[in-house]
């Protein structure tokens, strides 16, 4: 279902290229390098496979000079060695770097990841290798955090929490089909249950139902997360990896869609009290549900969206535009069943060689290096995001408790991940009982916490799959 929301709300295109909530939020090694301090970059640029292999082997030796050089290191343009390998079409260098753990998600100064640059270059095997490794690295990061997450859940008390989501869009006609939903979160020990009513999106309408996600931190990894359809009385364990067919479909989607970088810059963000009253203005404070709340305007949130389409043909552009036009008019074009044997996207012809030397590249001012790879075709937009925030010091939940639970839920749901990123910022005093957040480039959500209750008598049966439910591994194809 998350894939469907992304596809229909981001101008009918995929945003897999690059996206983030806060600019430059990743930990990274970024030096104002000179030509002699970047042996990995230079070896890639010169396509010197033996030298690159020797450098990578040296990473494992503590007495080697190269042990001080990180495979994550960035040059003055923000590119890692993997960026350069992709942009220059050095496929053997790409494979060597990936085999030695080069991170795929790091972005350069322009905000593009190696995967985004691979889509631009258009070599299908390279795109597949990067996408596969990106998924593996994300899973590895999640597994490494799992013990801490489980401990955090055990340390919290047991509770029930209701959250209301109202989605809106500034794209004409899209808002009319965006849903609202009330989610109920129940937590006991290291187990979390999320109940929701949104099941699927068919024929331009949201299908309502009775769905529950159950996370059991004490279970094995492959059985930790289950989703239940309580009306059909079936269940499915969330798969740890997609099938090969689904993976190839995702590669096709990347190669046929715009590369999108959508970032919400929050560096200058400020909070100012909202004022109310006809003649004598005063700080706005009123009850939101059962809780007295102070209302704030959120200032300085700017959504910057950039799209690249140098890898797309005129036919691709027309198809993408036709999909969006059809969707806006309420016609479900684009959701037809795919053929049994889909025609796969082929590798693009490589871009012309530019003849740029390593010295010319590394001596250029930061962010202005000569063209390597395919010439970019970009489109940019910048939109201020108006938001409000309601904080209550009466709400009985602590922000830290919410963050601990969202850490478990967020990886499965993009909108919960955006909520977690917002709540993690430095907010005014109290608990954010209502927030406005952007979840996609064209979609925002108003999130309201309507009820919270500490409970010591939560039944264990809530976190168990009923014995008469039937296992259906294909009930939710996107999970």
Coordinates of N, CA and C in Angstrom, one line a residue, residues 19-116:
X19 N 15.6 11.1 -1.0 CA 14.7 11.9 -0.2 C 15.1 11.9 1.2
X20 N 14.6 13.0 1.9 CA 15.0 13.1 3.3 C 14.2 14.2 4.0
X21 N 14.2 14.1 5.3 CA 13.4 15.1 6.1 C 14.3 16.3 6.5
X22 N 15.5 16.1 6.8 CA 16.4 17.2 7.2 C 17.7 17.1 6.4
X23 N 18.0 18.2 5.7 CA 19.2 18.2 4.9 C 20.5 17.9 5.6
X24 N 21.4 17.2 5.0 CA 22.7 16.9 5.5 C 22.6 16.2 6.9
X25 N 21.7 15.3 7.1 CA 21.5 14.7 8.4 C 22.3 13.4 8.6
X26 N 23.0 12.9 7.6 CA 23.7 11.7 7.7 C 25.1 11.9 8.2
X27 N 25.6 10.9 9.0 CA 27.0 11.0 9.4 C 27.9 10.6 8.3
X28 N 29.0 11.4 8.1 CA 29.8 11.1 6.9 C 31.1 11.7 7.1
X29 N 32.1 11.2 6.3 CA 33.4 11.8 6.3 C 33.5 12.7 5.1
X30 N 33.7 14.0 5.3 CA 33.7 15.0 4.2 C 34.9 15.9 4.4
X31 N 35.9 15.8 3.6 CA 37.1 16.6 3.8 C 37.3 17.5 2.6
X32 N 38.0 18.6 2.9 CA 38.3 19.5 1.8 C 39.6 19.0 1.2
X33 N 39.5 18.0 0.3 CA 40.6 17.1 -0.1 C 41.5 17.8 -1.1
X34 N 42.7 17.3 -1.1 CA 43.6 17.6 -2.2 C 43.8 16.3 -3.0
X35 N 44.5 16.4 -4.1 CA 44.6 15.3 -5.1 C 45.3 14.1 -4.4
X36 N 46.2 14.3 -3.5 CA 47.0 13.2 -3.0 C 46.3 12.4 -1.8
X37 N 45.1 13.0 -1.3 CA 44.5 12.4 -0.1 C 43.4 11.5 -0.4
X38 N 43.1 11.2 -1.6 CA 41.9 10.4 -2.0 C 42.3 9.2 -2.9
X39 N 43.1 8.2 -2.3 CA 43.5 7.1 -3.1 C 42.4 6.3 -3.8
X40 N 41.3 6.1 -3.1 CA 40.2 5.3 -3.6 C 39.6 6.0 -4.8
X41 N 39.4 7.3 -4.6 CA 38.8 8.1 -5.7 C 39.7 8.1 -7.0
X42 N 40.9 8.3 -6.7 CA 41.9 8.4 -7.9 C 42.0 7.1 -8.6
X43 N 42.0 6.0 -7.8 CA 42.1 4.6 -8.5 C 40.9 4.4 -9.3
X44 N 39.7 4.8 -8.8 CA 38.5 4.6 -9.6 C 38.5 5.5 -10.8
X45 N 38.9 6.7 -10.7 CA 38.9 7.7 -11.8 C 39.8 7.1 -12.9
X46 N 41.0 6.6 -12.5 CA 41.9 6.0 -13.5 C 41.6 4.6 -14.0
X47 N 40.5 4.1 -13.4 CA 40.1 2.7 -13.7 C 41.2 1.7 -13.4
X48 N 42.0 1.9 -12.3 CA 43.1 1.1 -11.9 C 42.6 0.0 -11.0
X49 N 42.1 -1.1 -11.5 CA 41.5 -2.2 -10.8 C 42.5 -2.8 -9.8
X50 N 43.8 -3.1 -10.2 CA 44.7 -3.7 -9.2 C 45.0 -2.7 -8.0
X51 N 45.1 -1.5 -8.3 CA 45.4 -0.5 -7.2 C 44.2 -0.4 -6.3
X52 N 43.0 -0.3 -6.8 CA 41.8 -0.3 -6.0 C 41.7 -1.5 -5.1
X53 N 41.9 -2.7 -5.7 CA 41.9 -3.9 -5.0 C 42.9 -3.9 -3.8
X54 N 44.1 -3.4 -4.1 CA 45.1 -3.4 -3.1 C 44.7 -2.4 -1.9
X55 N 44.1 -1.3 -2.3 CA 43.7 -0.3 -1.3 C 42.6 -0.9 -0.4
X56 N 41.7 -1.6 -1.0 CA 40.5 -2.2 -0.3 C 41.0 -3.3 0.6
X57 N 42.0 -4.1 0.2 CA 42.6 -5.1 1.1 C 43.3 -4.4 2.2
X58 N 43.9 -3.3 2.0 CA 44.6 -2.6 3.0 C 43.7 -2.0 4.1
X59 N 42.4 -1.9 3.8 CA 41.5 -1.4 4.9 C 41.5 -2.4 6.0
X60 N 41.8 -3.7 5.8 CA 41.7 -4.7 6.8 C 43.0 -4.7 7.7
X61 N 44.0 -4.0 7.3 CA 45.3 -4.1 8.0 C 45.4 -2.8 8.8
X62 N 45.5 -2.9 10.1 CA 45.6 -1.8 10.9 C 46.9 -1.0 10.7
X63 N 48.0 -1.7 10.3 CA 49.3 -1.0 10.1 C 49.4 -0.4 8.7
X64 N 48.4 -0.6 7.9 CA 48.5 0.0 6.5 C 48.1 1.4 6.5
X65 N 48.9 2.3 5.7 CA 48.5 3.7 5.7 C 47.1 3.9 5.2
X66 N 46.6 2.9 4.4 CA 45.2 3.1 3.8 C 44.1 2.9 4.9
X67 N 44.5 2.3 6.0 CA 43.6 2.0 7.1 C 43.0 3.3 7.6
X68 N 43.7 4.4 7.5 CA 43.2 5.7 7.9 C 42.3 6.3 6.9
X69 N 42.2 5.8 5.7 CA 41.3 6.3 4.7 C 40.0 5.5 4.7
X70 N 38.9 6.1 4.8 CA 37.6 5.4 4.9 C 37.0 5.3 3.5
X71 N 36.4 4.1 3.3 CA 35.7 3.9 2.0 C 34.5 4.8 1.9
X72 N 34.1 5.4 3.0 CA 32.9 6.3 3.0 C 33.4 7.8 2.7
X73 N 34.7 8.0 2.6 CA 35.2 9.4 2.5 C 34.7 10.1 1.2
X74 N 34.4 11.4 1.4 CA 33.9 12.2 0.3 C 34.9 13.2 -0.2
X75 N 34.9 13.5 -1.5 CA 35.8 14.5 -2.0 C 35.2 15.9 -1.8
X76 N 35.8 16.9 -2.3 CA 35.3 18.3 -2.1 C 33.9 18.5 -2.8
X77 N 33.6 17.6 -3.8 CA 32.3 17.7 -4.4 C 31.2 16.9 -3.7
X78 N 31.6 16.2 -2.7 CA 30.7 15.4 -1.9 C 30.5 14.0 -2.4
X79 N 31.3 13.6 -3.5 CA 31.2 12.3 -4.0 C 32.1 11.3 -3.3
X80 N 31.6 10.1 -3.1 CA 32.4 9.0 -2.6 C 33.0 8.3 -3.8
X81 N 33.9 7.4 -3.5 CA 34.5 6.6 -4.6 C 33.4 5.8 -5.4
X82 N 32.4 5.4 -4.6 CA 31.3 4.7 -5.3 C 30.5 5.6 -6.3
X83 N 30.3 6.8 -5.8 CA 29.7 7.8 -6.7 C 30.4 7.9 -8.1
X84 N 31.8 8.1 -7.9 CA 32.6 8.2 -9.2 C 32.6 7.0 -10.0
X85 N 32.6 5.8 -9.4 CA 32.6 4.5 -10.1 C 31.3 4.4 -11.0
X86 N 30.2 4.8 -10.4 CA 28.9 4.8 -11.1 C 28.9 5.8 -12.2
X87 N 29.2 7.0 -11.9 CA 29.1 8.1 -12.9 C 30.1 7.9 -14.1
X88 N 31.2 7.2 -13.8 CA 32.2 7.0 -14.9 C 31.9 5.7 -15.6
X89 N 30.9 4.9 -15.2 CA 30.7 3.6 -15.8 C 31.7 2.6 -15.5
X90 N 32.4 2.6 -14.4 CA 33.4 1.7 -14.0 C 32.7 0.5 -13.3
X91 N 32.1 -0.4 -14.0 CA 31.3 -1.5 -13.4 C 32.2 -2.4 -12.5
X92 N 33.4 -2.7 -12.9 CA 34.2 -3.6 -12.0 C 34.6 -2.8 -10.7
X93 N 34.8 -1.6 -10.8 CA 35.1 -0.8 -9.6 C 33.9 -0.8 -8.7
X94 N 32.7 -0.6 -9.3 CA 31.4 -0.6 -8.5 C 31.3 -2.0 -7.7
X95 N 31.6 -3.1 -8.4 CA 31.4 -4.4 -7.7 C 32.4 -4.6 -6.6
X96 N 33.7 -4.1 -6.9 CA 34.7 -4.2 -5.8 C 34.3 -3.4 -4.6
X97 N 33.9 -2.2 -4.8 CA 33.5 -1.3 -3.7 C 32.3 -1.8 -2.9
X98 N 31.3 -2.3 -3.6 CA 30.2 -2.9 -3.0 C 30.5 -4.1 -2.2
X99 N 31.4 -5.0 -2.7 CA 31.9 -6.2 -2.0 C 32.6 -5.8 -0.7
X100 N 33.2 -4.6 -0.6 CA 33.9 -4.2 0.6 C 33.1 -3.3 1.4
X101 N 31.8 -3.2 1.2 CA 30.9 -2.5 2.1 C 30.7 -1.0 1.9
X102 N 31.0 -0.5 0.7 CA 30.8 0.9 0.4 C 29.3 1.2 0.6
X103 N 29.0 2.3 1.3 CA 27.6 2.6 1.6 C 26.9 3.2 0.4
X104 N 25.7 2.7 0.1 CA 25.0 3.1 -1.1 C 24.1 4.4 -0.8
X105 N 23.8 4.7 0.4 CA 22.8 5.7 0.7 C 23.4 7.1 0.8
X106 N 24.7 7.2 0.9 CA 25.3 8.6 1.1 C 25.1 9.4 -0.1
X107 N 24.9 10.7 0.1 CA 24.6 11.7 -0.9 C 25.7 12.6 -1.1
X108 N 25.9 13.1 -2.4 CA 26.9 14.1 -2.6 C 26.3 15.5 -2.3
X109 N 27.1 16.6 -2.7 CA 26.7 17.9 -2.3 C 25.4 18.3 -3.1
X110 N 25.2 17.7 -4.2 CA 23.9 18.0 -5.0 C 22.7 17.2 -4.4
X111 N 23.0 16.3 -3.5 CA 21.9 15.6 -2.9 C 21.5 14.3 -3.6
X112 N 22.5 13.7 -4.4 CA 22.2 12.5 -5.1 C 23.0 11.4 -4.6
X113 N 22.4 10.2 -4.5 CA 23.1 9.0 -4.0 C 23.7 8.3 -5.2
X114 N 24.6 7.3 -4.9 CA 25.1 6.5 -6.0 C 24.0 5.8 -6.8
X115 N 22.9 5.4 -6.2 CA 21.8 4.7 -6.9 C 21.2 5.7 -7.9
X116 N 21.0 7.0 -7.5 CA 20.4 8.0 -8.4 C 21.3 8.2 -9.6

